[in-house]
JSON list of C-alpha atoms in Angstrom, two decimals:
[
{"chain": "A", "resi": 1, "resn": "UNK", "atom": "CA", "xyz": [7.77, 7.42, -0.05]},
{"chain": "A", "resi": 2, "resn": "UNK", "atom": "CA", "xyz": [5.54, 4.13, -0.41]},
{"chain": "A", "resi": 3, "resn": "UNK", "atom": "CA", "xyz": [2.14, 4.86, -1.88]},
{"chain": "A", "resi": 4, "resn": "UNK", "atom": "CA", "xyz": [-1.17, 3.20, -2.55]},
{"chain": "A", "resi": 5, "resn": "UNK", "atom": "CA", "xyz": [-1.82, 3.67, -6.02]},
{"chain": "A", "resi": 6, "resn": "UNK", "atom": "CA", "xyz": [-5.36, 3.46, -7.89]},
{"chain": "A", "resi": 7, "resn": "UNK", "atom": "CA", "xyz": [-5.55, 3.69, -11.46]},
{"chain": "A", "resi": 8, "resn": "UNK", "atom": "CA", "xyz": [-8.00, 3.88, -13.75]},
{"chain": "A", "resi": 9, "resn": "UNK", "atom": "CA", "xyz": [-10.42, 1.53, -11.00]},
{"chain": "A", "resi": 10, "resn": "UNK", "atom": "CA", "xyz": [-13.64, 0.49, -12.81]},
{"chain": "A", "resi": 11, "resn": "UNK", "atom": "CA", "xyz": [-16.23, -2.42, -11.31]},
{"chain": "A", "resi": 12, "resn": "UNK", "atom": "CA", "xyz": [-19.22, -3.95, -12.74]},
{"chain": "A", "resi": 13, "resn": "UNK", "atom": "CA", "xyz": [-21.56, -6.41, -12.43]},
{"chain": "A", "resi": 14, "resn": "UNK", "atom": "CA", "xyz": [-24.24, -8.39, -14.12]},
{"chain": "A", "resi": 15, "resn": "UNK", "atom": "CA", "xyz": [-28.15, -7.62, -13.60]},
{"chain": "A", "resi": 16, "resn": "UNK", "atom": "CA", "xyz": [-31.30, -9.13, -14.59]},
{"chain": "A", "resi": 17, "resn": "UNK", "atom": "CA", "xyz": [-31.07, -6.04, -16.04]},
{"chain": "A", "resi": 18, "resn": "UNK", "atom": "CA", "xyz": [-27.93, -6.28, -17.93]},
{"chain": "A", "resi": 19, "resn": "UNK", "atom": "CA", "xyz": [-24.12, -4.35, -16.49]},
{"chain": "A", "resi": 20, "resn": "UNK", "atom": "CA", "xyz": [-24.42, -2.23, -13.70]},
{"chain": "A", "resi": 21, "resn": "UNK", "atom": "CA", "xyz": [-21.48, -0.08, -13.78]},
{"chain": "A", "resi": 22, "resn": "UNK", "atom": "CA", "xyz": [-20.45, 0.73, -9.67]},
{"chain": "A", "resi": 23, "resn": "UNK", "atom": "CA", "xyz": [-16.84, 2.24, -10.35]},
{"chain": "A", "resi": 24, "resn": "UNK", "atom": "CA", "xyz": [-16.38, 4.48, -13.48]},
{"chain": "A", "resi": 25, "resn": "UNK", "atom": "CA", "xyz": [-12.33, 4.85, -13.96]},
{"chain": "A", "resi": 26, "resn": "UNK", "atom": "CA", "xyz": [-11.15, 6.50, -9.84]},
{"chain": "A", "resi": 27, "resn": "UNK", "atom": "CA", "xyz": [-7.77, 7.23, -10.10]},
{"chain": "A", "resi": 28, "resn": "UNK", "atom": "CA", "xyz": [-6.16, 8.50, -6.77]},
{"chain": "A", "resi": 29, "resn": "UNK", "atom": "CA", "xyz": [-2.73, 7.99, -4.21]},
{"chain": "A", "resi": 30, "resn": "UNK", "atom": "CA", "xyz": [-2.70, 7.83, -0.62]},
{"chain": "A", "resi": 31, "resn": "UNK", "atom": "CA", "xyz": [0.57, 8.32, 0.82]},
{"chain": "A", "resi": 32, "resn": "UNK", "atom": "CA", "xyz": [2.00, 5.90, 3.85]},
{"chain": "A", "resi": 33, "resn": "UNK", "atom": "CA", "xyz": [1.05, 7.10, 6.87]},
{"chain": "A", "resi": 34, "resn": "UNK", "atom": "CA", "xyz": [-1.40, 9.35, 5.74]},
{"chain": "A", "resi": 35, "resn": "UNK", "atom": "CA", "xyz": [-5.60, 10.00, 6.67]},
{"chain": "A", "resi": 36, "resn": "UNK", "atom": "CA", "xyz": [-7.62, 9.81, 4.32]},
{"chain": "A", "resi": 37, "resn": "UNK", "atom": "CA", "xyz": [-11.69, 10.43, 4.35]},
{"chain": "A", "resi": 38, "resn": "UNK", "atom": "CA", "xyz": [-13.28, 8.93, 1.56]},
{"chain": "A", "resi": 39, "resn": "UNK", "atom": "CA", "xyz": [-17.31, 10.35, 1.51]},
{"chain": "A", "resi": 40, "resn": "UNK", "atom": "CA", "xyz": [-19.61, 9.93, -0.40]},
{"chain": "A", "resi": 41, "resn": "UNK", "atom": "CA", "xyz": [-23.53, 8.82, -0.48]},
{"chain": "A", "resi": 42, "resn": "UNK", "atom": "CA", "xyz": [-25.07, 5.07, -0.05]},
{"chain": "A", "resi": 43, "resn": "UNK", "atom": "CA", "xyz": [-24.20, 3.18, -3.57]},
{"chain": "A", "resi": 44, "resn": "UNK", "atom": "CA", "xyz": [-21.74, 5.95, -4.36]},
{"chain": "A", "resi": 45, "resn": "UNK", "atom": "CA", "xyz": [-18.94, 3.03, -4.65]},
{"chain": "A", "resi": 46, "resn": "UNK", "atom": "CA", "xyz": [-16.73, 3.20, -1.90]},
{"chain": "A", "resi": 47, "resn": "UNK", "atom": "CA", "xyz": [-17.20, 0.09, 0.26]},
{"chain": "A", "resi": 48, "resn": "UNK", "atom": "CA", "xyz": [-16.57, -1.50, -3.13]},
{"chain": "A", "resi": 49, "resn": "UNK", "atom": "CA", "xyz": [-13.48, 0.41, -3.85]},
{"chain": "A", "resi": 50, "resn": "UNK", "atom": "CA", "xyz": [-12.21, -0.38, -0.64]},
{"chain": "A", "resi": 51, "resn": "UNK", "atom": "CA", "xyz": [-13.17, -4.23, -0.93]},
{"chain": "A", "resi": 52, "resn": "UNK", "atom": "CA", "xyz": [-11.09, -4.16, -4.33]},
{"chain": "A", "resi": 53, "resn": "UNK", "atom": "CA", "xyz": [-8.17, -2.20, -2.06]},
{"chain": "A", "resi": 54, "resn": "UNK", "atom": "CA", "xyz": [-8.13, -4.39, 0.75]},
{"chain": "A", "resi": 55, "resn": "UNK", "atom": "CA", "xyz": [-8.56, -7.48, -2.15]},
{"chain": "A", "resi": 56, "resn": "UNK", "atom": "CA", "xyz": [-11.80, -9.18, -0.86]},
{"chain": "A", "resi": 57, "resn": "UNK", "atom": "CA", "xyz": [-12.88, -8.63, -4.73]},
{"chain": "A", "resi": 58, "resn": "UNK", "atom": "CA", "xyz": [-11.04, -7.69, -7.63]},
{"chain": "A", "resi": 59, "resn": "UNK", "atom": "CA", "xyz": [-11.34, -4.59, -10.40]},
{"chain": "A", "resi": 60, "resn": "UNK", "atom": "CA", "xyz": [-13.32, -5.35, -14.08]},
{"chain": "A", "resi": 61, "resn": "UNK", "atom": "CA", "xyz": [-10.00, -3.28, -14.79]},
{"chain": "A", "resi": 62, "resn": "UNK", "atom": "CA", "xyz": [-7.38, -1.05, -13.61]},
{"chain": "A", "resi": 63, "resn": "UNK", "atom": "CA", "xyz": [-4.67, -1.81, -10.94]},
{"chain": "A", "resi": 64, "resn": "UNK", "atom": "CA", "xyz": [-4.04, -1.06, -7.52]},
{"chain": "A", "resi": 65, "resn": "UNK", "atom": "CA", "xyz": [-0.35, -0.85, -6.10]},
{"chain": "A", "resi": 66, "resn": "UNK", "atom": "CA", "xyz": [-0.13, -0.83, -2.47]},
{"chain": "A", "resi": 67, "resn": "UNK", "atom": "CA", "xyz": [3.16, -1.20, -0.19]},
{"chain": "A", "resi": 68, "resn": "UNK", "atom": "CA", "xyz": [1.39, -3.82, 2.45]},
{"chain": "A", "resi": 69, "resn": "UNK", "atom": "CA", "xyz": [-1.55, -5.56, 3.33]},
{"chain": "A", "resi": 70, "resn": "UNK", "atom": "CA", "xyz": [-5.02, -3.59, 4.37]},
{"chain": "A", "resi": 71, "resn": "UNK", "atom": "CA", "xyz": [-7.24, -4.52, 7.26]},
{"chain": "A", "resi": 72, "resn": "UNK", "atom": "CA", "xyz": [-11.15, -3.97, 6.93]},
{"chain": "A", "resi": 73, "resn": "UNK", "atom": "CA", "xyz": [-13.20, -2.81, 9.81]},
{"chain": "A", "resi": 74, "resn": "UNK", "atom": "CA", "xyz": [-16.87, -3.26, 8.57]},
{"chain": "A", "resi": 75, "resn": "UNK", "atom": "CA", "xyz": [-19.45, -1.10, 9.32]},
{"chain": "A", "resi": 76, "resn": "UNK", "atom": "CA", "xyz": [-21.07, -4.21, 11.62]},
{"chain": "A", "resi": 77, "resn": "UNK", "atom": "CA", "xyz": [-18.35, -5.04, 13.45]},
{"chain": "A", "resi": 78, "resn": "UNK", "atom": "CA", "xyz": [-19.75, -7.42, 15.06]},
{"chain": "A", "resi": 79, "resn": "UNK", "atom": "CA", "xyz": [-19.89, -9.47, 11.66]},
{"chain": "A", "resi": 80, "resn": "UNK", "atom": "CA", "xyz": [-16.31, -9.80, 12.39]},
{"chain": "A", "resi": 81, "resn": "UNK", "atom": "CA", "xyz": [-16.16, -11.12, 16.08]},
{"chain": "A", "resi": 82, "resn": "UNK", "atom": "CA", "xyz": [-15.02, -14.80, 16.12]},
{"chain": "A", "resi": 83, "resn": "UNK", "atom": "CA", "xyz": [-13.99, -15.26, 19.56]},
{"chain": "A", "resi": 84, "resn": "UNK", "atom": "CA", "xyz": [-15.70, -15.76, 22.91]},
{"chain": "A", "resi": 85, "resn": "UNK", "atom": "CA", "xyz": [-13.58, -13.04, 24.86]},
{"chain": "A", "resi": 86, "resn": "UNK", "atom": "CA", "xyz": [-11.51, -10.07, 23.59]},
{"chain": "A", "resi": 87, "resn": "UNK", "atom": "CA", "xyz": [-8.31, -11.68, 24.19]},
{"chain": "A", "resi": 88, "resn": "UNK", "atom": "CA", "xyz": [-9.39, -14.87, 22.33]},
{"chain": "A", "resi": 89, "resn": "UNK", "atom": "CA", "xyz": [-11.08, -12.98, 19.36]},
{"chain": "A", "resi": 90, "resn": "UNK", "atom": "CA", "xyz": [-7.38, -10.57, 18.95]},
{"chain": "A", "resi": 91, "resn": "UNK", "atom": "CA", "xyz": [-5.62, -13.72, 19.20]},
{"chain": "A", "resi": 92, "resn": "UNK", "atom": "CA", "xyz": [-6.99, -15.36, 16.30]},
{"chain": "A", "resi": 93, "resn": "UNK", "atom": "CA", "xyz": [-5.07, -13.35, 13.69]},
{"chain": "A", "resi": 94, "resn": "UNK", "atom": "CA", "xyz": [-1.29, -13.87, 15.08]},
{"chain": "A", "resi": 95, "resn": "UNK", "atom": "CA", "xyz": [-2.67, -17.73, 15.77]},
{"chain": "A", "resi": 96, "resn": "UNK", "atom": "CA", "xyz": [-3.21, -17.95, 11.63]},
{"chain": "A", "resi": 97, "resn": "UNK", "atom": "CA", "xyz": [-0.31, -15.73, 10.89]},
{"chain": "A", "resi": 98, "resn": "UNK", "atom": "CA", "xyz": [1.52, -19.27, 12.74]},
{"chain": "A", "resi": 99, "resn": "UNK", "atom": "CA", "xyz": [3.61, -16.55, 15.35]},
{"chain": "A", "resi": 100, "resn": "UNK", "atom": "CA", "xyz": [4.96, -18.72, 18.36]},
{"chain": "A", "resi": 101, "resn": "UNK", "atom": "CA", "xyz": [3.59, -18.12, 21.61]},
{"chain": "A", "resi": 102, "resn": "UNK", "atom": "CA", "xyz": [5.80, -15.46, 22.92]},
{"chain": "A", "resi": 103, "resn": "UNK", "atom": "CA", "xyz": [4.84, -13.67, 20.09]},
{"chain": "A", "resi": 104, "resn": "UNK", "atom": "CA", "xyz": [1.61, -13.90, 20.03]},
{"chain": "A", "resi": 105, "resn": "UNK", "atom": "CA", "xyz": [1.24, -12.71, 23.52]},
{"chain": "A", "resi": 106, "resn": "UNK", "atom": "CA", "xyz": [3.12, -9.57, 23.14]},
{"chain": "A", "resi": 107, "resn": "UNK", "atom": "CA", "xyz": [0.97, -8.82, 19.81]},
{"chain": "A", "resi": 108, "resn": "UNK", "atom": "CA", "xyz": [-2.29, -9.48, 22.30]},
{"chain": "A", "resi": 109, "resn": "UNK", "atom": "CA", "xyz": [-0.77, -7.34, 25.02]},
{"chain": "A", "resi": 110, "resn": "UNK", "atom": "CA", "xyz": [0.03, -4.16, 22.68]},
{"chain": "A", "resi": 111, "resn": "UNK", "atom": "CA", "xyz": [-3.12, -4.54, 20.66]},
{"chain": "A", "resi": 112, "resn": "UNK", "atom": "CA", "xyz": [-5.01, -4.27, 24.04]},
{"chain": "A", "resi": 113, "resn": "UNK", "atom": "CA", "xyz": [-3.11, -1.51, 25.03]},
{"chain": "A", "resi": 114, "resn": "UNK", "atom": "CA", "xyz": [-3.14, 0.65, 22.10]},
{"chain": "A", "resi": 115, "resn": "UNK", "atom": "CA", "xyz": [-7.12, 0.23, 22.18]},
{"chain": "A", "resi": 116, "resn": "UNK", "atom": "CA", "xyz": [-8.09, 1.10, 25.56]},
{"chain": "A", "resi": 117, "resn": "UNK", "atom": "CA", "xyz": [-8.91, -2.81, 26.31]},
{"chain": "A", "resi": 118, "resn": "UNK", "atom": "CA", "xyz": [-6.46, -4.11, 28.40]},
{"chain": "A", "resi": 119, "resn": "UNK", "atom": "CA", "xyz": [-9.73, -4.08, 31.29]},
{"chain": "A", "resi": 120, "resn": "UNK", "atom": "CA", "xyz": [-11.75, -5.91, 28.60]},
{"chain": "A", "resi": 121, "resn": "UNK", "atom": "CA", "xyz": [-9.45, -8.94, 28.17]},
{"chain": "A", "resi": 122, "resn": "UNK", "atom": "CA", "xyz": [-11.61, -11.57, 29.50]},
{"chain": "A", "resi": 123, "resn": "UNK", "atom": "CA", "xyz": [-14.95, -10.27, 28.87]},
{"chain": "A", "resi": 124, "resn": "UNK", "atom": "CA", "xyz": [-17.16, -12.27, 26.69]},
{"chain": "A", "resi": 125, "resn": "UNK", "atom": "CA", "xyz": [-17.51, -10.02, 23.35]},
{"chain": "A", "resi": 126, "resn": "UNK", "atom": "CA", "xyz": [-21.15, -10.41, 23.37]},
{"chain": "A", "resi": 127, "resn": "UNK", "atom": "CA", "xyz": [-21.19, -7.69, 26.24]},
{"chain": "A", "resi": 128, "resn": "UNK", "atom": "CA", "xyz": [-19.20, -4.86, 24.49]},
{"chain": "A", "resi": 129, "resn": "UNK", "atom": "CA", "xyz": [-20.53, -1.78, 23.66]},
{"chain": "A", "resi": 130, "resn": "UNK", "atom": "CA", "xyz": [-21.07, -0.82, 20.25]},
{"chain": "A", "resi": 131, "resn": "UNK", "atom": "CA", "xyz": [-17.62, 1.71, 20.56]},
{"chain": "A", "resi": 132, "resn": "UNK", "atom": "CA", "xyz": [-15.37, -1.31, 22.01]},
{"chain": "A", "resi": 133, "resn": "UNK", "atom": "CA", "xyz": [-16.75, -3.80, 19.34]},
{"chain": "A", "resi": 134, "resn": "UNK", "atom": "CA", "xyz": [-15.36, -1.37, 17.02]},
{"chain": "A", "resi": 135, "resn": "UNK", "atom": "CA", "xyz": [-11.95, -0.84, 18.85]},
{"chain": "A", "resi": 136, "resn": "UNK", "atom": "CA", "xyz": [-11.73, -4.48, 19.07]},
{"chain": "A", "resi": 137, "resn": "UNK", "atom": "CA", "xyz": [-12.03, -5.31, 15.33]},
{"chain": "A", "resi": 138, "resn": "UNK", "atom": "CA", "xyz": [-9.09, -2.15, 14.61]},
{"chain": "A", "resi": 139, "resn": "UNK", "atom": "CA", "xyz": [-6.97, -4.33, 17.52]},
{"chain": "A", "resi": 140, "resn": "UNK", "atom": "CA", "xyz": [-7.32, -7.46, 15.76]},
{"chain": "A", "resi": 141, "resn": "UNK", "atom": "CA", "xyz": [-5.59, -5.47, 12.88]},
{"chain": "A", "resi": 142, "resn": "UNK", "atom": "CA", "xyz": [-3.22, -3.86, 14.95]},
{"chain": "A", "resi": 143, "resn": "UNK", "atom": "CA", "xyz": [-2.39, -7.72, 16.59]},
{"chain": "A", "resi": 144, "resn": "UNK", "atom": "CA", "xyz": [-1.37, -8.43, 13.11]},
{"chain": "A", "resi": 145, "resn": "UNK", "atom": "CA", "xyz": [1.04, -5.10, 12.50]},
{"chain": "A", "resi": 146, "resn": "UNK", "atom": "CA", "xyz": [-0.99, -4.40, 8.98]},
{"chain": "A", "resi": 147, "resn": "UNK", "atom": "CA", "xyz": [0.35, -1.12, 7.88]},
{"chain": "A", "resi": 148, "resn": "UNK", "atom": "CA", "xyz": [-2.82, 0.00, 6.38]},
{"chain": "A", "resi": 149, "resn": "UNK", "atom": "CA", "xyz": [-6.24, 0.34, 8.41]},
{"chain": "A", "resi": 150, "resn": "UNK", "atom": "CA", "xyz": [-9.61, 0.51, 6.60]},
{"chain": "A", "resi": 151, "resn": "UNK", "atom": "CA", "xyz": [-12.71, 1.52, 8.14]},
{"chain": "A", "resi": 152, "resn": "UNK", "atom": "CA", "xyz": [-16.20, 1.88, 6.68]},
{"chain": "A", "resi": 153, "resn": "UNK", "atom": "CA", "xyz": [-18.85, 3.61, 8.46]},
{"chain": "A", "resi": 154, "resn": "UNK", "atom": "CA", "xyz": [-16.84, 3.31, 12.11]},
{"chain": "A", "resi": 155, "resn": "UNK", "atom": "CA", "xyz": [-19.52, 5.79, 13.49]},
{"chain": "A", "resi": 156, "resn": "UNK", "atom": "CA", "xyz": [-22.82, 3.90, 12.40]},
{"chain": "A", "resi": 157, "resn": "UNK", "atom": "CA", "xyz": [-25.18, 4.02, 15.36]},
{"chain": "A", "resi": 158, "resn": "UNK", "atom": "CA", "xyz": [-22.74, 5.03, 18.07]},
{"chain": "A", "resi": 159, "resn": "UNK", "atom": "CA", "xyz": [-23.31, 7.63, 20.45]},
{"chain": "A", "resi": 160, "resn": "UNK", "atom": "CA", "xyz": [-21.02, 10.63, 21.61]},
{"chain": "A", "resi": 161, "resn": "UNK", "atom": "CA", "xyz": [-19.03, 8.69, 23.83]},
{"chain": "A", "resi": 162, "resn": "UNK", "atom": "CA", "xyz": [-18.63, 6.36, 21.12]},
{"chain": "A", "resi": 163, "resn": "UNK", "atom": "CA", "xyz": [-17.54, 8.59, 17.99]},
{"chain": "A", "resi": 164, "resn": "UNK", "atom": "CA", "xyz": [-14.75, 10.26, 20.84]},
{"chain": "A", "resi": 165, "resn": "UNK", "atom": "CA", "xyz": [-13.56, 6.95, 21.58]},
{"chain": "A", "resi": 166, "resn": "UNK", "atom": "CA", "xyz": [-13.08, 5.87, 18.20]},
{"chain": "A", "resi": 167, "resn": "UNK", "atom": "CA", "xyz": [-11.54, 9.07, 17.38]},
{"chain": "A", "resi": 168, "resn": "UNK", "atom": "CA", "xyz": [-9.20, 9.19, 20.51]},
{"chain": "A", "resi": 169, "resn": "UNK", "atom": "CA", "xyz": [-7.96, 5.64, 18.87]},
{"chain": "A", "resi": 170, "resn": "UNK", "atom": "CA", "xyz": [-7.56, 6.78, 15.05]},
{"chain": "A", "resi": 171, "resn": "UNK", "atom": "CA", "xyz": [-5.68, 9.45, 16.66]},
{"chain": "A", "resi": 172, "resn": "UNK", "atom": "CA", "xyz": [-3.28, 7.61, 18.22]},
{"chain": "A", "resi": 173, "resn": "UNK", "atom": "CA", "xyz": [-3.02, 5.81, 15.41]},
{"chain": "A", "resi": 174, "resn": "UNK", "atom": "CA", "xyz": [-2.26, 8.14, 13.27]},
{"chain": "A", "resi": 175, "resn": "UNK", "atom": "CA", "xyz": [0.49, 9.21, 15.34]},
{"chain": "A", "resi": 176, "resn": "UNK", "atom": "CA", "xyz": [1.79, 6.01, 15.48]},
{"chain": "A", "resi": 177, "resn": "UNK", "atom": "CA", "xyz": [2.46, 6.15, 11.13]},
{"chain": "A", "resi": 178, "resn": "UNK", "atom": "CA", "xyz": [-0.41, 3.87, 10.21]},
{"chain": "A", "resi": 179, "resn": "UNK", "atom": "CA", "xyz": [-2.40, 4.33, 6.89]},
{"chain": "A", "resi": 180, "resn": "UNK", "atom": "CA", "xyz": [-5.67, 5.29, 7.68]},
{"chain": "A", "resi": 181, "resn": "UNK", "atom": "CA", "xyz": [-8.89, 5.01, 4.99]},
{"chain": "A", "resi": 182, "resn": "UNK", "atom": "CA", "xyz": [-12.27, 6.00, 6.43]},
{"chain": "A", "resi": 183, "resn": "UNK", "atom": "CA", "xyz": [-15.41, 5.73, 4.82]},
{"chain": "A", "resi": 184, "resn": "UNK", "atom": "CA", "xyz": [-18.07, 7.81, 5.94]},
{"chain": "A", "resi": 185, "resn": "UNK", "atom": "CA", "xyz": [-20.97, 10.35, 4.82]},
{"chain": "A", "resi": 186, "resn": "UNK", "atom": "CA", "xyz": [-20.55, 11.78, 8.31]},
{"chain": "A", "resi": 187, "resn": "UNK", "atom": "CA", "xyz": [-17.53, 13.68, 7.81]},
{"chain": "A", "resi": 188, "resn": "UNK", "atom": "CA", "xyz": [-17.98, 16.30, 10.68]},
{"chain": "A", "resi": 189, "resn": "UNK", "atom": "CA", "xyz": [-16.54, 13.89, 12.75]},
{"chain": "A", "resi": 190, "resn": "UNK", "atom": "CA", "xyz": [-13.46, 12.81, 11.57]},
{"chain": "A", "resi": 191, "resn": "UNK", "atom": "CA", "xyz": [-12.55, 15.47, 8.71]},
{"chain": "A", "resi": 192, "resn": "UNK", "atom": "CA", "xyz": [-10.31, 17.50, 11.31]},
{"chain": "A", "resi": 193, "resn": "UNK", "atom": "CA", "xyz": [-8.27, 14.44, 11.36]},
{"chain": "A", "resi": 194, "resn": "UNK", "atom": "CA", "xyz": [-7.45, 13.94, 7.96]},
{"chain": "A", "resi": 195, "resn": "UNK", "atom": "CA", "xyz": [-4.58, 14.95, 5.56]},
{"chain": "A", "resi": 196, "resn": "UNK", "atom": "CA", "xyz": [-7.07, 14.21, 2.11]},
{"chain": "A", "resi": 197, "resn": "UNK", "atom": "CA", "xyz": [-10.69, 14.02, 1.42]},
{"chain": "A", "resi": 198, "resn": "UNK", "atom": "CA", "xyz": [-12.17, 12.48, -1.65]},
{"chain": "A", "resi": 199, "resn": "UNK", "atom": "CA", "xyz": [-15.53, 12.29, -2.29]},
{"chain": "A", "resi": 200, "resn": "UNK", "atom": "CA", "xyz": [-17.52, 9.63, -5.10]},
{"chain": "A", "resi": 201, "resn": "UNK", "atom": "CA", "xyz": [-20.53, 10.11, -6.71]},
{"chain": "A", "resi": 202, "resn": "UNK", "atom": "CA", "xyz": [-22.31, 7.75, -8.68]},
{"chain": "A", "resi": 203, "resn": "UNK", "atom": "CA", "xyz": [-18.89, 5.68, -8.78]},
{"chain": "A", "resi": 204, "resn": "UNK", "atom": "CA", "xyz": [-17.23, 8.15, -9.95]},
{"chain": "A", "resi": 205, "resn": "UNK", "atom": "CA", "xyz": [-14.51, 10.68, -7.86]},
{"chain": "A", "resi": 206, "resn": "UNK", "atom": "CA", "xyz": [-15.74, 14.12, -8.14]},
{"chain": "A", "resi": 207, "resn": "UNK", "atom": "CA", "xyz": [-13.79, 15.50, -5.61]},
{"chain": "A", "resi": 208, "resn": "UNK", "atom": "CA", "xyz": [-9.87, 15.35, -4.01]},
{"chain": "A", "resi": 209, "resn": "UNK", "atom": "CA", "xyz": [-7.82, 17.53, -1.99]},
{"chain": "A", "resi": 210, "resn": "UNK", "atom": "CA", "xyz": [-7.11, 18.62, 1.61]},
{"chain": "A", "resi": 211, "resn": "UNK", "atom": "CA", "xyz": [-9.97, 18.90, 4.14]},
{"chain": "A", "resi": 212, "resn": "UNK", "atom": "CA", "xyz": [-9.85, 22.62, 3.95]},
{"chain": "A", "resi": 213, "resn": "UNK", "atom": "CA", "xyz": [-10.38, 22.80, 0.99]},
{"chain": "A", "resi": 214, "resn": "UNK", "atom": "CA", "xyz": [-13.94, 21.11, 1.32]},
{"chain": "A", "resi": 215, "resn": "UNK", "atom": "CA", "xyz": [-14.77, 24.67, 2.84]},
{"chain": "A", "resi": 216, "resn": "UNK", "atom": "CA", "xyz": [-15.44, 25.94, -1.03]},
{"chain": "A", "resi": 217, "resn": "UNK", "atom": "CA", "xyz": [-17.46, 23.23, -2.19]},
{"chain": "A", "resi": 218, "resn": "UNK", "atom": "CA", "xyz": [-21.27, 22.64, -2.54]},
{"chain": "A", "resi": 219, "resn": "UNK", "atom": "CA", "xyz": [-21.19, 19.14, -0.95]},
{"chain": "A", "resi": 220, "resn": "UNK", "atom": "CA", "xyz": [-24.97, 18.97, -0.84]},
{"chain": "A", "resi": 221, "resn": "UNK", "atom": "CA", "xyz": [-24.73, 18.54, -5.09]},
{"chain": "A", "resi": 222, "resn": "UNK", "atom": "CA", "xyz": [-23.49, 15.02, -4.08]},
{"chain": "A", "resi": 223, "resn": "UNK", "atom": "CA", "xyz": [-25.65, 14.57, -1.72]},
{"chain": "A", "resi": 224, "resn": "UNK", "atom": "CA", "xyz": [-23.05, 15.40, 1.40]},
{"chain": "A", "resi": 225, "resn": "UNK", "atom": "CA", "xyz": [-24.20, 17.62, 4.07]},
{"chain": "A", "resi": 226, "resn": "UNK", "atom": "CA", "xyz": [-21.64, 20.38, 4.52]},
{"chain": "A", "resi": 227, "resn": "UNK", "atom": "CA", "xyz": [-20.58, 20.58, 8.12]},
{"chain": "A", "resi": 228, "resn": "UNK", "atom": "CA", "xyz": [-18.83, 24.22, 6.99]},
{"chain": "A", "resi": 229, "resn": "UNK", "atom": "CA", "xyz": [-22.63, 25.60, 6.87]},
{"chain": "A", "resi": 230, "resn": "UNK", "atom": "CA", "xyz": [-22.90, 25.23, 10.86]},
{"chain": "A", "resi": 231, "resn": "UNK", "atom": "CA", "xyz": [-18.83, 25.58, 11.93]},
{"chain": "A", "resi": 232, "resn": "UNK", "atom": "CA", "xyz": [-16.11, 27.70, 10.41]},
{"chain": "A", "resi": 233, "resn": "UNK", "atom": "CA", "xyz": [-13.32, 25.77, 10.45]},
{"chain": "A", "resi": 234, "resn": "UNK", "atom": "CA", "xyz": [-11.48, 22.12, 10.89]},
{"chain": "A", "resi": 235, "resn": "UNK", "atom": "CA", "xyz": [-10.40, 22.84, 13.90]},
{"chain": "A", "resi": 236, "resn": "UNK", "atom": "CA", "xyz": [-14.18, 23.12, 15.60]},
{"chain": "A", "resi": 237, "resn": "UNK", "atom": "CA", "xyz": [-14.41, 19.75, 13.80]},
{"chain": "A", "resi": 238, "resn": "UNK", "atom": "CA", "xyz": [-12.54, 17.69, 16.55]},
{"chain": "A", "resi": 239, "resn": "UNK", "atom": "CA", "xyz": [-14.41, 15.28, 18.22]},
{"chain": "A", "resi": 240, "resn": "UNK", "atom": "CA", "xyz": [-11.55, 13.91, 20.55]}
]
């Protein structure tokens, strides 16, 4: 089975103040087709980590081995709008990729489809919730058939409606065999979903396994709050 492999990861950077060390030697494997929660608190390391993943920057040392290209969802993603309507901003990615027309269109169509936005099509971007912004920026992915899909933060600022939409979407996703890396320090709404959790601290990874096994753990020593201290179990963890 194809695997993303991280070995021995480390990141630093010069300071005023001299090296700042952000990733201390996080070693871990996500299979293909997988979920996997990454948690951990702000400046714990893992929008870096998955920068380095998804190559927007590049390790101080260790190596990554990955089977296919990642796509990034930032936590604004807005930052990542470029066109005027939905259809023109999915577009731009097949466009690039230099897929003829027929091709493109179909790759437009689906995306649209598989996110709930085939209504949207012709709206002007500006005018999307905060929820379909989101779902947008995963279709512009999905336009492009990347087999690996890398969120950070999806749920910053959105409301209810808005976490079960994205969720309805990674779910569907999942089911569809895409690799799926979420970032997030608010794990009680996605955890149900996922096959692994990891959790960094300080850039380093204190913590891997299955969701259930979370249940054990004091999060709260890494700064996590525990959603096991208010429900019992993954499954009154779904938010779909």
């Amino acid at each position: 089975m194809n695997k993303i492999v991280v070995e021995k990861i480390c990141k630093a950077y010069s300071t005023f103040e001299g090296k700042k060390n952000v990733l201390k030697d996080v070693s871990f494997e996500i299979e293909e087709g997988s979920f996997t929660v990454i948690s951990g608190e702000n400046g714990s390391g893992k929008t870096v980590l998955m920068n380095i993943i998804s190559g927007l920057e590049t390790a101080t040392s260790g190596n990554i081995k990955t089977f296919g290209k990642a796509g990034l969802v930032f936590q604004e993603a807005e930052t990542q709008i470029l066109g005027e309507t939905v259809e023109e901003d999915i577009s731009f990615g097949p466009r690039n990729l230099k897929w003829n027309k027929e091709k493109i269109k179909e790759a437009i169509n689906s995306a649209l489809e598989e996110t709930d936005l085939t209504e949207k099509r012709k709206m002007q971007t500006r005018f999307l919730s905060g929820g379909e912004k989101r779902r947008l920026a995963v279709a512009c992915i999905i336009a492009m058939d990347l087999p690996v899909i890398i969120l950070d933060e999806p749920y910053a600022n959105l409301d209810y409606t808005g976490v079960k939409q994205v969720n309805a979407l990674l779910q569907k996703l999942k089911e569809k065999g895409k690799t799926i890396i979420l970032l997030t320090h608010e794990i009680e709404k996605c955890l149900a979903l996922a096959q692994k959790f990891i959790v960094l601290y300080k850039g380093e990874k204190v913590f891997e396994g299955k969701p259930e096994e979370a249940l054990g753990e004091n999060l709260e020593k890494w700064n996590i709050r525990n959603p096991f201290n208010s429900y019992k179990s993954l499954e009154d963890l779904i938010w779909i």
